[in-house]
GROMACS .gro file of C-alpha atoms in nm:
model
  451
    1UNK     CA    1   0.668   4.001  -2.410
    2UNK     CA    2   0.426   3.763  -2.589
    3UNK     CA    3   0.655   3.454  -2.634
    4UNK     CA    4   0.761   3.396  -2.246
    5UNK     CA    5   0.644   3.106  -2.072
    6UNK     CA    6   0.487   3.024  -1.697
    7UNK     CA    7   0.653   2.917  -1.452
    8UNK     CA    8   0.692   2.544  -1.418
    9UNK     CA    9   0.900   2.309  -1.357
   10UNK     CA   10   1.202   2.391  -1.577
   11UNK     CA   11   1.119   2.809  -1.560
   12UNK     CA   12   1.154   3.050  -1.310
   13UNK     CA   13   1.161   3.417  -1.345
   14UNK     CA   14   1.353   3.676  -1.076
   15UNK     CA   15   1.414   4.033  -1.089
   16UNK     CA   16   1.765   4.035  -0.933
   17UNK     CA   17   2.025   3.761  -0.846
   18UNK     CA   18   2.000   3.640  -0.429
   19UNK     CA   19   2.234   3.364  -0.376
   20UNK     CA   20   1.945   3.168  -0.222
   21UNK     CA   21   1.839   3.103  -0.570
   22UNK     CA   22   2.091   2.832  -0.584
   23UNK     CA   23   1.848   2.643  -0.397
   24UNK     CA   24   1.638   2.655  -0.720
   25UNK     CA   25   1.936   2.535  -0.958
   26UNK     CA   26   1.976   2.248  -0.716
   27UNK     CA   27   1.614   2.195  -0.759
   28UNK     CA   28   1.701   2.232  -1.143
   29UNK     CA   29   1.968   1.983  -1.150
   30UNK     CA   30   1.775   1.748  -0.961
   31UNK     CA   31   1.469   1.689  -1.175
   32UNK     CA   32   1.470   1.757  -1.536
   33UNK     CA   33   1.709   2.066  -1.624
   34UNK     CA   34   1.552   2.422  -1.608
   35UNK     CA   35   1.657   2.768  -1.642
   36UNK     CA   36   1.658   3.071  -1.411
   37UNK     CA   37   1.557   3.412  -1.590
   38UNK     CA   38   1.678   3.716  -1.401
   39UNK     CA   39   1.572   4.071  -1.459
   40UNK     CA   40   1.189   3.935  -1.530
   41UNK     CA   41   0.901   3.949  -1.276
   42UNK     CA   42   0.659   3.648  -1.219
   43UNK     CA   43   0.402   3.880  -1.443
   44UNK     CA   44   0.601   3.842  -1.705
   45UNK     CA   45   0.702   4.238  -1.702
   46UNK     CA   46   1.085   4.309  -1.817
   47UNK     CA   47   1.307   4.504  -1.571
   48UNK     CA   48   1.657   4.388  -1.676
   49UNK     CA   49   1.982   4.309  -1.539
   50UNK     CA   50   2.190   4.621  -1.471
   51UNK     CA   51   2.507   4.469  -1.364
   52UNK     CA   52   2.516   4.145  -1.576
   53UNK     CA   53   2.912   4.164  -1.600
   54UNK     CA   54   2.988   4.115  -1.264
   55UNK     CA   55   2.735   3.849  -1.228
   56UNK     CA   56   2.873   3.657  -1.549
   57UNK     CA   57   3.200   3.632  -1.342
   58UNK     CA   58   2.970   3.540  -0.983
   59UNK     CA   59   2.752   3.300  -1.067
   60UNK     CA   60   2.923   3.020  -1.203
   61UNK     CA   61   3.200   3.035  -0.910
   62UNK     CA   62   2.906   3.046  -0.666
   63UNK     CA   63   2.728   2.739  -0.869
   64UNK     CA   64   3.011   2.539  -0.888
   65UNK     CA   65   3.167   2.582  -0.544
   66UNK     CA   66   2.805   2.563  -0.338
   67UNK     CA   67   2.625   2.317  -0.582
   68UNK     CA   68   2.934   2.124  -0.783
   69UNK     CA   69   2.741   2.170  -1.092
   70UNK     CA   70   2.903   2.412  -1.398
   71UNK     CA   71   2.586   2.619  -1.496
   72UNK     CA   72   2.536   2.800  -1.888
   73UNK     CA   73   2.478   3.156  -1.842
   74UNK     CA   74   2.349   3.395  -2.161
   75UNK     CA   75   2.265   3.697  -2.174
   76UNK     CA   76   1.963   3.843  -2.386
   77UNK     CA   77   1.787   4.146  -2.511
   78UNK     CA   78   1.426   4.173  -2.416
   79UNK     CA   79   1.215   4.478  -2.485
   80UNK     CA   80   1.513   4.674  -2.527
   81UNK     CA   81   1.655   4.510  -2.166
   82UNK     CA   82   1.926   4.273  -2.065
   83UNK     CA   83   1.827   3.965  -1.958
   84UNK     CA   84   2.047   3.695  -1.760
   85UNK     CA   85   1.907   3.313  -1.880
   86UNK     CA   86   2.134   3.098  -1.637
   87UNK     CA   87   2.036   2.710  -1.724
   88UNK     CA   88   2.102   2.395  -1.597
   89UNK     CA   89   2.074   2.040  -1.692
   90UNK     CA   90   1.951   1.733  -1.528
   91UNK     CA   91   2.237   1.557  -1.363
   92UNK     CA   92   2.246   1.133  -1.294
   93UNK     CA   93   2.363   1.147  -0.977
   94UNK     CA   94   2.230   1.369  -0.688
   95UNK     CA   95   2.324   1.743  -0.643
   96UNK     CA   96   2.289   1.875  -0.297
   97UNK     CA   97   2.290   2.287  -0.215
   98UNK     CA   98   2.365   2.315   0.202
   99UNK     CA   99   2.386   1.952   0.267
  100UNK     CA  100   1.999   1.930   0.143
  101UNK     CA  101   1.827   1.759  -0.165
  102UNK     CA  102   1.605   2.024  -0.366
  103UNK     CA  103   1.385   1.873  -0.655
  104UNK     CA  104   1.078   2.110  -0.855
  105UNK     CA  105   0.738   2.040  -0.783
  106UNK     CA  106   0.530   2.216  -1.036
  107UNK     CA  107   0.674   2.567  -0.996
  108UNK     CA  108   0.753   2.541  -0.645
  109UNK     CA  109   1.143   2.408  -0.504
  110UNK     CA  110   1.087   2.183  -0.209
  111UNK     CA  111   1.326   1.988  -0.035
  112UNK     CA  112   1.346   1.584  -0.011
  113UNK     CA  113   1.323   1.458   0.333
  114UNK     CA  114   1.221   1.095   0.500
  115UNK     CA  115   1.073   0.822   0.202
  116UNK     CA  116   1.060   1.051  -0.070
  117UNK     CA  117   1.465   1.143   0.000
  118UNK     CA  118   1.549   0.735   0.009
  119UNK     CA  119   1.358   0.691  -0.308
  120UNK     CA  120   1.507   0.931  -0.516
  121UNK     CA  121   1.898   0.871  -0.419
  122UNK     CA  122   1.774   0.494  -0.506
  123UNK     CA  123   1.643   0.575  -0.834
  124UNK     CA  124   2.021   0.868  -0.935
  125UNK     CA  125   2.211   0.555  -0.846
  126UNK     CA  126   1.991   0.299  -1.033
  127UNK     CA  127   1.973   0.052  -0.717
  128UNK     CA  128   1.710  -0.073  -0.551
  129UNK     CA  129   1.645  -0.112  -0.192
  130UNK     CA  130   1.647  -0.508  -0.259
  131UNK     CA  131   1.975  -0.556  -0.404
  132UNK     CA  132   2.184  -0.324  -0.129
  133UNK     CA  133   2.449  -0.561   0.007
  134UNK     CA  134   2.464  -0.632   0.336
  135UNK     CA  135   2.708  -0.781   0.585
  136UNK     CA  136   2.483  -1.061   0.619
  137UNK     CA  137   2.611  -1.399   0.587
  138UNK     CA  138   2.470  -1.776   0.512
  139UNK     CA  139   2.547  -1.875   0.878
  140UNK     CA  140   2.303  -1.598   0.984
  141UNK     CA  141   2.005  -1.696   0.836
  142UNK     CA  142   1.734  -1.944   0.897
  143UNK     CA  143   1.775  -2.259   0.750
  144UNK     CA  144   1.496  -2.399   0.818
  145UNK     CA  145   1.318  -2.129   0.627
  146UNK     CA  146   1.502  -2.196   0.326
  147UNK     CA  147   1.441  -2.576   0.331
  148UNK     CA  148   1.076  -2.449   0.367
  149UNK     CA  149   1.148  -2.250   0.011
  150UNK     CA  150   1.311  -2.522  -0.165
  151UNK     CA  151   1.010  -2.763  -0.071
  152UNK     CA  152   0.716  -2.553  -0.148
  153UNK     CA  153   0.964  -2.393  -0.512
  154UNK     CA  154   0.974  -2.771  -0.652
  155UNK     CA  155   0.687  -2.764  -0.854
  156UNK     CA  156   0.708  -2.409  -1.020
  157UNK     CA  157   1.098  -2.384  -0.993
  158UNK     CA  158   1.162  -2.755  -1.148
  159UNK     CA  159   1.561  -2.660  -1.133
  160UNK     CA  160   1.567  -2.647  -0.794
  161UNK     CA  161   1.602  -2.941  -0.610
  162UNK     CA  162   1.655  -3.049  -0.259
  163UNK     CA  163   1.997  -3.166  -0.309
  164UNK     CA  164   2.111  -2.829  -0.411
  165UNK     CA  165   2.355  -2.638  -0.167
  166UNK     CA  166   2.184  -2.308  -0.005
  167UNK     CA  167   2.476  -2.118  -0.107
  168UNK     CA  168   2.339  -2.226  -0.511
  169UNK     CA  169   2.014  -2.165  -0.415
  170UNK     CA  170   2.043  -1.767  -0.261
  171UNK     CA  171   2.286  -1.724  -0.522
  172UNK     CA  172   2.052  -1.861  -0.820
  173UNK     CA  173   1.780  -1.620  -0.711
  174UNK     CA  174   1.960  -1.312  -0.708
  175UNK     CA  175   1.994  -1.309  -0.312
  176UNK     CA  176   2.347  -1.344  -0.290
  177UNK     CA  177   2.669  -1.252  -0.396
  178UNK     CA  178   2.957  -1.420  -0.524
  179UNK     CA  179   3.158  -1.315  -0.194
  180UNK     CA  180   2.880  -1.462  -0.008
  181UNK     CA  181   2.702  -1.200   0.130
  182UNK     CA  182   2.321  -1.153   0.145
  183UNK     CA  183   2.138  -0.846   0.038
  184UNK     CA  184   1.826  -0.684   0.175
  185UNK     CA  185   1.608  -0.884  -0.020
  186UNK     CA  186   1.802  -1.243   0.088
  187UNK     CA  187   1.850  -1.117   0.421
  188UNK     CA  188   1.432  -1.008   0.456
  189UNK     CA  189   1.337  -1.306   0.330
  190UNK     CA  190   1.523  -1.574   0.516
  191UNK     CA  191   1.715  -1.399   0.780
  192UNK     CA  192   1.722  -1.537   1.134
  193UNK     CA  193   1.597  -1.160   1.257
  194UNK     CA  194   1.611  -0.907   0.993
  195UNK     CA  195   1.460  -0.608   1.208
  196UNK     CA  196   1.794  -0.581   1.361
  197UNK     CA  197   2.025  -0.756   1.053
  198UNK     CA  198   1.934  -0.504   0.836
  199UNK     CA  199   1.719  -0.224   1.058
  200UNK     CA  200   1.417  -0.388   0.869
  201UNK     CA  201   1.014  -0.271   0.983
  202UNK     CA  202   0.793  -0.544   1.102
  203UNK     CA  203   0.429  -0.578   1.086
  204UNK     CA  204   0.201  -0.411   1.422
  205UNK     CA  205  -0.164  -0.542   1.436
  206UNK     CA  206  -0.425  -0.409   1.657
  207UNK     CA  207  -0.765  -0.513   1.788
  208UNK     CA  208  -0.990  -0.208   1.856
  209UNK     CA  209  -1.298  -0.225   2.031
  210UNK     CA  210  -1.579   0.057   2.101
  211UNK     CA  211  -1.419   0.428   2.126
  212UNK     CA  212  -1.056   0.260   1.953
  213UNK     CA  213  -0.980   0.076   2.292
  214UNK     CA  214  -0.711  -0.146   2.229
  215UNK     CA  215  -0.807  -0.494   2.320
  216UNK     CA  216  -0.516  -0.731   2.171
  217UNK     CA  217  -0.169  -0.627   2.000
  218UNK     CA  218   0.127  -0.841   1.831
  219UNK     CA  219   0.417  -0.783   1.645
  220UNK     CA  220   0.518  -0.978   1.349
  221UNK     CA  221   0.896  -0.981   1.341
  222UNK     CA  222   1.119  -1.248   1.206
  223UNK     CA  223   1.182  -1.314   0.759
  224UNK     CA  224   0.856  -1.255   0.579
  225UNK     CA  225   0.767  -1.595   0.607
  226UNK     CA  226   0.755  -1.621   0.963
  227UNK     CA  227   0.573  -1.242   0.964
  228UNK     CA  228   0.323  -1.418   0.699
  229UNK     CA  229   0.216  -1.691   0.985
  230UNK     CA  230   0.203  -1.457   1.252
  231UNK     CA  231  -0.003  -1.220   1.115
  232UNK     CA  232  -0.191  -1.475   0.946
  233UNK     CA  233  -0.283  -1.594   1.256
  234UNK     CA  234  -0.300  -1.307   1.450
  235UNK     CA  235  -0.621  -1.244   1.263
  236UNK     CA  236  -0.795  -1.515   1.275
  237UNK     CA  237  -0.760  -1.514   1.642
  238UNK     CA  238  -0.960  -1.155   1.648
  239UNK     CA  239  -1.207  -1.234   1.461
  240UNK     CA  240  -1.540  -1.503   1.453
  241UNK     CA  241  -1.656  -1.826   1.297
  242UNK     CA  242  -1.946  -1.998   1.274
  243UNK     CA  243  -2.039  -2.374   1.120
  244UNK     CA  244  -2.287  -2.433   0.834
  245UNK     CA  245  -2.409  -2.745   0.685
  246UNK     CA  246  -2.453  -2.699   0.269
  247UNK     CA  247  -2.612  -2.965   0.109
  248UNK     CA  248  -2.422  -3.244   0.309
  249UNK     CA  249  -2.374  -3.314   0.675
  250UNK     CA  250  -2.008  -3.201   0.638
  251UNK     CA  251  -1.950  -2.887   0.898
  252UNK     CA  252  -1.810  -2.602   0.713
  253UNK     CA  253  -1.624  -2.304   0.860
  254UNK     CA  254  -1.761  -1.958   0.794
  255UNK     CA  255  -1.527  -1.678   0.934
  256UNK     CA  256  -1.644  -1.319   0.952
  257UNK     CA  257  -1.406  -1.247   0.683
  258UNK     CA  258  -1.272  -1.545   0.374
  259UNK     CA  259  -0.950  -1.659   0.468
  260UNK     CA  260  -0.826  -1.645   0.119
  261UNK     CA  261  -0.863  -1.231   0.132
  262UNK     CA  262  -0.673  -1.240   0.419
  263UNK     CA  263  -0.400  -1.399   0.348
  264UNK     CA  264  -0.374  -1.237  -0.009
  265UNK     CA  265  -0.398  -0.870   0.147
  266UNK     CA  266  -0.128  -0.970   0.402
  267UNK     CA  267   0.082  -1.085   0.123
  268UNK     CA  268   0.037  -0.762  -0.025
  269UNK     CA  269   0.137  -0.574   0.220
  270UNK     CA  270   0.478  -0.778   0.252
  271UNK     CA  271   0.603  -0.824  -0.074
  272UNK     CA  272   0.465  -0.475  -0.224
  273UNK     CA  273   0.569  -0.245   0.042
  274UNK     CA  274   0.805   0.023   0.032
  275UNK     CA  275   1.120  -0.127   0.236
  276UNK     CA  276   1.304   0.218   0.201
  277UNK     CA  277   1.061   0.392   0.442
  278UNK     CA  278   1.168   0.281   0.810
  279UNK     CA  279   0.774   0.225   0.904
  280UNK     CA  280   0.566  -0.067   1.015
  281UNK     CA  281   0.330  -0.237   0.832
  282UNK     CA  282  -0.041  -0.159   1.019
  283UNK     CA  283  -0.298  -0.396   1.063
  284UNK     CA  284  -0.619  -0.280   1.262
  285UNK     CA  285  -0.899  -0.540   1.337
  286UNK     CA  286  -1.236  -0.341   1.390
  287UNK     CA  287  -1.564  -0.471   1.486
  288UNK     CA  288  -1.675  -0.443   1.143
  289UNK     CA  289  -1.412  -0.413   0.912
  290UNK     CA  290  -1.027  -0.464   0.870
  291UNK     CA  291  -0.747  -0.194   0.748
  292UNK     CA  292  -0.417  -0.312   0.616
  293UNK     CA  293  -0.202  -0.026   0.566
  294UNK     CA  294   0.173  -0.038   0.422
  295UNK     CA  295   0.443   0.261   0.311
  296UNK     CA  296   0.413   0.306  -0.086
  297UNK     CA  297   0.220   0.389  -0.306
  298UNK     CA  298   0.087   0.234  -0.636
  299UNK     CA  299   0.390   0.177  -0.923
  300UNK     CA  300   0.322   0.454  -1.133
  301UNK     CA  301   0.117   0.393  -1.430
  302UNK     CA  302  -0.172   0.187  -1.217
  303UNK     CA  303  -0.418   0.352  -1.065
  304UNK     CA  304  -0.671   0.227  -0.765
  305UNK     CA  305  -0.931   0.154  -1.014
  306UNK     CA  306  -0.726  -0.117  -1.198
  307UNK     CA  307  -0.680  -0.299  -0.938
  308UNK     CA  308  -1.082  -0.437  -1.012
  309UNK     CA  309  -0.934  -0.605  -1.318
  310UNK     CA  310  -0.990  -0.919  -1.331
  311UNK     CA  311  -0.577  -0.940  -1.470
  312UNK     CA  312  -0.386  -0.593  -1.466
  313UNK     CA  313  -0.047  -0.503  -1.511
  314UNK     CA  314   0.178  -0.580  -1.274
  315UNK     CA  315   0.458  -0.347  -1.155
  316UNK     CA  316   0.551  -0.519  -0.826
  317UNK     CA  317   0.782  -0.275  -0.636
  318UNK     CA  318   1.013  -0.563  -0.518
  319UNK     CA  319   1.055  -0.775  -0.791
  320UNK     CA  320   1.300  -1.052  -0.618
  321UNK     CA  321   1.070  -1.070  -0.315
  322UNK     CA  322   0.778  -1.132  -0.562
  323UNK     CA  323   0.935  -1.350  -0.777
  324UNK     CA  324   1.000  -1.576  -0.453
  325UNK     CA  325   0.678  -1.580  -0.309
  326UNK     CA  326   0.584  -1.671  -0.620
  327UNK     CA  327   0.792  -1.937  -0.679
  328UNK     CA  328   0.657  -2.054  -0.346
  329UNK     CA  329   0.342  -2.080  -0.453
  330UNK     CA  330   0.178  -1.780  -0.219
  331UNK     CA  331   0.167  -1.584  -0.510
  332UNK     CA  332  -0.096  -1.767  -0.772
  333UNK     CA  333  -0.045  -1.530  -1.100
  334UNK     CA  334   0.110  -1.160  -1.076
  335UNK     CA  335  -0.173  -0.961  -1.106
  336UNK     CA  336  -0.480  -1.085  -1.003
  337UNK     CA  337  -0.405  -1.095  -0.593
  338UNK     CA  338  -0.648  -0.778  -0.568
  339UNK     CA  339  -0.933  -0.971  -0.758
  340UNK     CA  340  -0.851  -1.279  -0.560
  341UNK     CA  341  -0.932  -1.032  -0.270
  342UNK     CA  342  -1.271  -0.856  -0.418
  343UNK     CA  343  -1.434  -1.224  -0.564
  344UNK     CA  344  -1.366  -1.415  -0.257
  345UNK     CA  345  -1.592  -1.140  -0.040
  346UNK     CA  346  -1.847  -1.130  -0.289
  347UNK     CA  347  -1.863  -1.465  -0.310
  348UNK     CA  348  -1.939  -1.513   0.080
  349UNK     CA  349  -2.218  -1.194   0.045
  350UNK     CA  350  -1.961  -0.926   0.214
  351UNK     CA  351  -1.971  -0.560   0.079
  352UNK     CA  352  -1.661  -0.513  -0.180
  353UNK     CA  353  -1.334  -0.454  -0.057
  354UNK     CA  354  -1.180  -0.086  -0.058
  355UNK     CA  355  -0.852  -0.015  -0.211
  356UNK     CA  356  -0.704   0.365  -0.148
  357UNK     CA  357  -0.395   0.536  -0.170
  358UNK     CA  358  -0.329   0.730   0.201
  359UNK     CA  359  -0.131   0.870   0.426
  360UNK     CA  360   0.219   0.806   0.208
  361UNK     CA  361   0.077   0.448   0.173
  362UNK     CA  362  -0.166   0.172   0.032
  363UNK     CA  363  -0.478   0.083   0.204
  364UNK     CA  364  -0.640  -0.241   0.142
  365UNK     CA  365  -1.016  -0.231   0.376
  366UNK     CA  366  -1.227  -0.557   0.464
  367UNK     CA  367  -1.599  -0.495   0.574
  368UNK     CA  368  -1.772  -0.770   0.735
  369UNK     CA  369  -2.134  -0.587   0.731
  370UNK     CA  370  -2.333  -0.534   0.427
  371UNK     CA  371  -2.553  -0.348   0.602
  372UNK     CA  372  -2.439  -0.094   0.885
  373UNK     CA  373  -2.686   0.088   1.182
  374UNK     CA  374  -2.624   0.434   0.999
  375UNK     CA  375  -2.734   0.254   0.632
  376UNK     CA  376  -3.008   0.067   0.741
  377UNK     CA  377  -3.173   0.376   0.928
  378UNK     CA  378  -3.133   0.565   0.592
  379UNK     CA  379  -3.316   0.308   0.391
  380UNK     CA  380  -3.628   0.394   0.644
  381UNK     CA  381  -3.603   0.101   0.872
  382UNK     CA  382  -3.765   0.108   1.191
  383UNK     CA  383  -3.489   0.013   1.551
  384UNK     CA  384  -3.623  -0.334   1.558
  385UNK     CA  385  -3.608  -0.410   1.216
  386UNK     CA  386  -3.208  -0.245   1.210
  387UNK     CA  387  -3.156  -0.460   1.550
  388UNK     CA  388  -3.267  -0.781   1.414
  389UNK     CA  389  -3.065  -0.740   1.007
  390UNK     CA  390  -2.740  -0.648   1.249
  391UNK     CA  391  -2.820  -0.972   1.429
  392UNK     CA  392  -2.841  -1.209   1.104
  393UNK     CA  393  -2.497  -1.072   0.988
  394UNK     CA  394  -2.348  -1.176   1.337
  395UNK     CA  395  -2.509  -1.459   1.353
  396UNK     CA  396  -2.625  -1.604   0.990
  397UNK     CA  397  -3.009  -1.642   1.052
  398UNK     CA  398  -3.326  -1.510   1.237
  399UNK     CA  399  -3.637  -1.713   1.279
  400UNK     CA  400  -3.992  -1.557   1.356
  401UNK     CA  401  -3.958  -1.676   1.688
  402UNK     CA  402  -3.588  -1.497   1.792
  403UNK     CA  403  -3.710  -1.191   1.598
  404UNK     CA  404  -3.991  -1.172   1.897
  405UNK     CA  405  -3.748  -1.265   2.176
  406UNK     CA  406  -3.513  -1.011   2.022
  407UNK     CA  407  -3.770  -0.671   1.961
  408UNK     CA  408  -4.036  -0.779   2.245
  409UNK     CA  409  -4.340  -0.801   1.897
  410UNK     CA  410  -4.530  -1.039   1.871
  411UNK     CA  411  -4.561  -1.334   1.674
  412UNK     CA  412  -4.786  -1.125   1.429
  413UNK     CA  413  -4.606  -0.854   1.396
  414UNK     CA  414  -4.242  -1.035   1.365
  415UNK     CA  415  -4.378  -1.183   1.048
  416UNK     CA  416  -4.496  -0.855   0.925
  417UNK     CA  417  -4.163  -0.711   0.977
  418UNK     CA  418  -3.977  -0.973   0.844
  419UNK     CA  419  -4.133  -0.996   0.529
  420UNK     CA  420  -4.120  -0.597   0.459
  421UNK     CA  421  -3.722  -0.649   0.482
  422UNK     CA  422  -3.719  -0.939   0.260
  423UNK     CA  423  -3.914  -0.702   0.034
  424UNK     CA  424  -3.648  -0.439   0.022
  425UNK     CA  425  -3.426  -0.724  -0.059
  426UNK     CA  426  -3.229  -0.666   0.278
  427UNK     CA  427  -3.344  -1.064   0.389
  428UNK     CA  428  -3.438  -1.363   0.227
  429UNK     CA  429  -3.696  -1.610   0.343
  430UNK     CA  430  -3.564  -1.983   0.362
  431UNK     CA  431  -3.792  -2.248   0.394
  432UNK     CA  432  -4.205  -2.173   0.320
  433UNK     CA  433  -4.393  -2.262   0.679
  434UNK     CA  434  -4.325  -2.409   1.009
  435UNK     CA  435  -4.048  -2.422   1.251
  436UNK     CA  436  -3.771  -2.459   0.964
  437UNK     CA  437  -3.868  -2.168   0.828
  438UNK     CA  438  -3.584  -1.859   0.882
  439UNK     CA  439  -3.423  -1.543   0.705
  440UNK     CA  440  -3.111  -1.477   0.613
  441UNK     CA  441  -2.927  -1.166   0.431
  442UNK     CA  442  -2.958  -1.133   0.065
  443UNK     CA  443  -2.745  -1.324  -0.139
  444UNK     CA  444  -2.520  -1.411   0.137
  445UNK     CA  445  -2.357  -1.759   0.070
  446UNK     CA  446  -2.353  -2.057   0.291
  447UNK     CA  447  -2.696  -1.960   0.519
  448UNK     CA  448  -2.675  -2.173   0.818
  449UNK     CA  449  -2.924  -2.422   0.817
  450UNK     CA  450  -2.862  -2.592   1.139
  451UNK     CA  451  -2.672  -2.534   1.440
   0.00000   0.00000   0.00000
């Protein structure tokens, strides 16, 4: 038969009736409608439907008493053969076959289980994980956090004002209800201890040394302005900074990483998460780079590669928690924290930032090294050479003189070295002759020129 279709989402063919198939209406019902063609093999070759009476009578019993749904069963004439076209439409709220939640893939019928499950019951019901009510009330939450809000809201929220009650406040920004309770969204942002308020995840960061020894954990519990701080600091306590003097005698602080990424990719990960999914937030400090991981994935309709935009759309996944941390000025303009992220570690000479979609989540990565042992051996460079570019990233600078107490060359051969990697553009001389003279990388920004 020319005109039949493949299988996909809304189509499956089956030679006979099994009453597993109701699995597949389920599937059906849950996603966008579909129809289930018996007497038909997946090649498409016509066998028919000899007892299509009886199964007129069956199948919408079965449907209805195993799925709750009332199917439309036809039957029609194909190459001279009865056909049974059973079809179902796409229902608002959530149709479960066995206590289980089917939905189509492609062709395939899988069933819903862990984040995916929470999402979709969610999205039938038209609520979002932010607005659930809780049993939460004003006398559970931290006040002092909210007197914190109110302070740093003034200037972008000019209606708020420290003289308003908190009850006006919560209720104003779509954290509370008129009976007074909090929901997720209050209760995460200003509750006293939301992990065990409202079951919320916390944030779990690591410091790894060599082989992925752990060397330092902590976990950021508390409202996500208290987890902001911890983490916050958390980092900067695993990683390094060093002093430069630019064009003044005023000390400036160089950390392996800018602060500003940091603090923009860990307010990322809190307000774009997916709260739904019962799993931590994971932050892993490497000797080289930095991995912030959280549950979700990009909003549909942005990809990774948007995210380079100077300004892209923004589809923030938690709208009241963004709207808050905007209103507290953490947020500077939705849409442009990734860019924020990318600039500032240009800006200080790092490699650019990675942004990937893994593991059921989004993956923001931090390198501190341009240049790594494995890339600097492939670009021809000779052990002393790689030893002495891995020591200017550590430490900001090399003079002739540390290159030779570094490789064991001489003072001769240091020079000659040093020059053929500022000729690959890997260094940079500063300074023309004498002891002032040193090398730094490439473009790096704020080459320390005294210690």
């Amino acid at each position: 038969m020319k005109d039949l279709r493949f299988e996909n989402e809304e189509i499956e063919y089956k030679t006979s009736w099994k009453d597993e198939y109701l699995k597949t209406l389920c599937a059906f019902a849950n996603t966008k409608g579909g129809q289930l063609i018996i007497g038909i093999k997946d090649n498409h070759e016509v066998v028919g439907v000899q007892n299509f009476q009886k199964l007129l009578e069956y199948i919408p019993n079965k449907v209805k008493n195993s799925l709750g749904i009332i199917p439309s069963l036809e039957i029609k004439v194909v190459d001279g053969k009865n056909i049974l076209v059973i079809s179902v439409q796409q229902y608002d709220t959530p149709v479960y076959y066995d206590e289980k939640i089917y939905v189509r893939s492609g062709s395939n019928t899988v069933e819903l289980t862990g984040q995916e499950l929470t999402r979709f019951i969610f999205k039938k019901f038209g609520k979002s994980w932010e607005k659930s009510p809780t049993s939460v009330t004003i006398d559970q939450l931290d006040l002092s956090t909210v007197e914190l809000f109110k302070k740093l809201a003034k200037e972008r929220l000019s209606a708020i004002s420290e003289d308003d009650s908190i009850e006006k406040v919560l209720y104003n920004l779509e954290l509370m209800s008129e009976d007074g309770y909090l929901n997720n969204a209050g209760v995460l942002l200003f509750g006293k201890d939301p992990s065990r308020q409202i079951d919320a995840p916390w944030v779990r960061i690591g410091r790894f040394g060599k082989s992925n020894s752990i060397l330092d954990t902590v976990d950021a519990v508390g409202n996500l302005f208290r987890q902001l701080e911890i983490v916050y600091e958390a980092i900067k306590k695993n990683i390094n900074v060093r002093f430069s003097f630019e064009n003044t005698t005023e000390r400036k602080e160089i950390w392996d990483y800018p602060l500003i990424a940091i603090r923009e990719a860990i307010i990322n990960a809190l307000v774009h998460r997916d709260y739904a999914v019962q799993q931590d937030t994971q932050i892993k400090i490497f000797d080289n780079a930095i991995w912030f991981w959280n549950p979700g994935t990009l909003p549909e309709g942005i990809r990774v590669e948007d995210l380079k935009n100077s300004v892209h759309i923004s589809k923030p996944r938690n709208r009241i928690i963004a709207r808050v941390f905007y209103y507290a000025r953490m947020i500077e303009q939705w849409g442009t924290g990734t860019s924020r992220i990318i600039d500032s570690c240009l800006n200080q000479g790092l490699p650019e930032p990675e942004f990937k979609e893994e593991n059921g989540g989004f993956s923001v990565y931090l390198y501190k090294d341009m240049y790594t042992e494995d890339k600097l051996r492939k670009m021809g460079l000779n052990e002393r050479q790689i030893m002495a570019v891995i020591y200017v990233q550590r430490t900001g600078k090399i003079t002739n003189k540390e290159y030779q107490e570094l490789t064991g060359v001489k003072e001769r051969m240091a020079g000659y070295e040093l020059n053929e990697l500022v000729k690959l553009n890997i260094l940079e001389r500063i300074g023309k002759t004498g002891k002032g003279t040193f090398y730094t990388i490439k473009g790096a920004k704020g080459a320390v020129k005294t210690q």
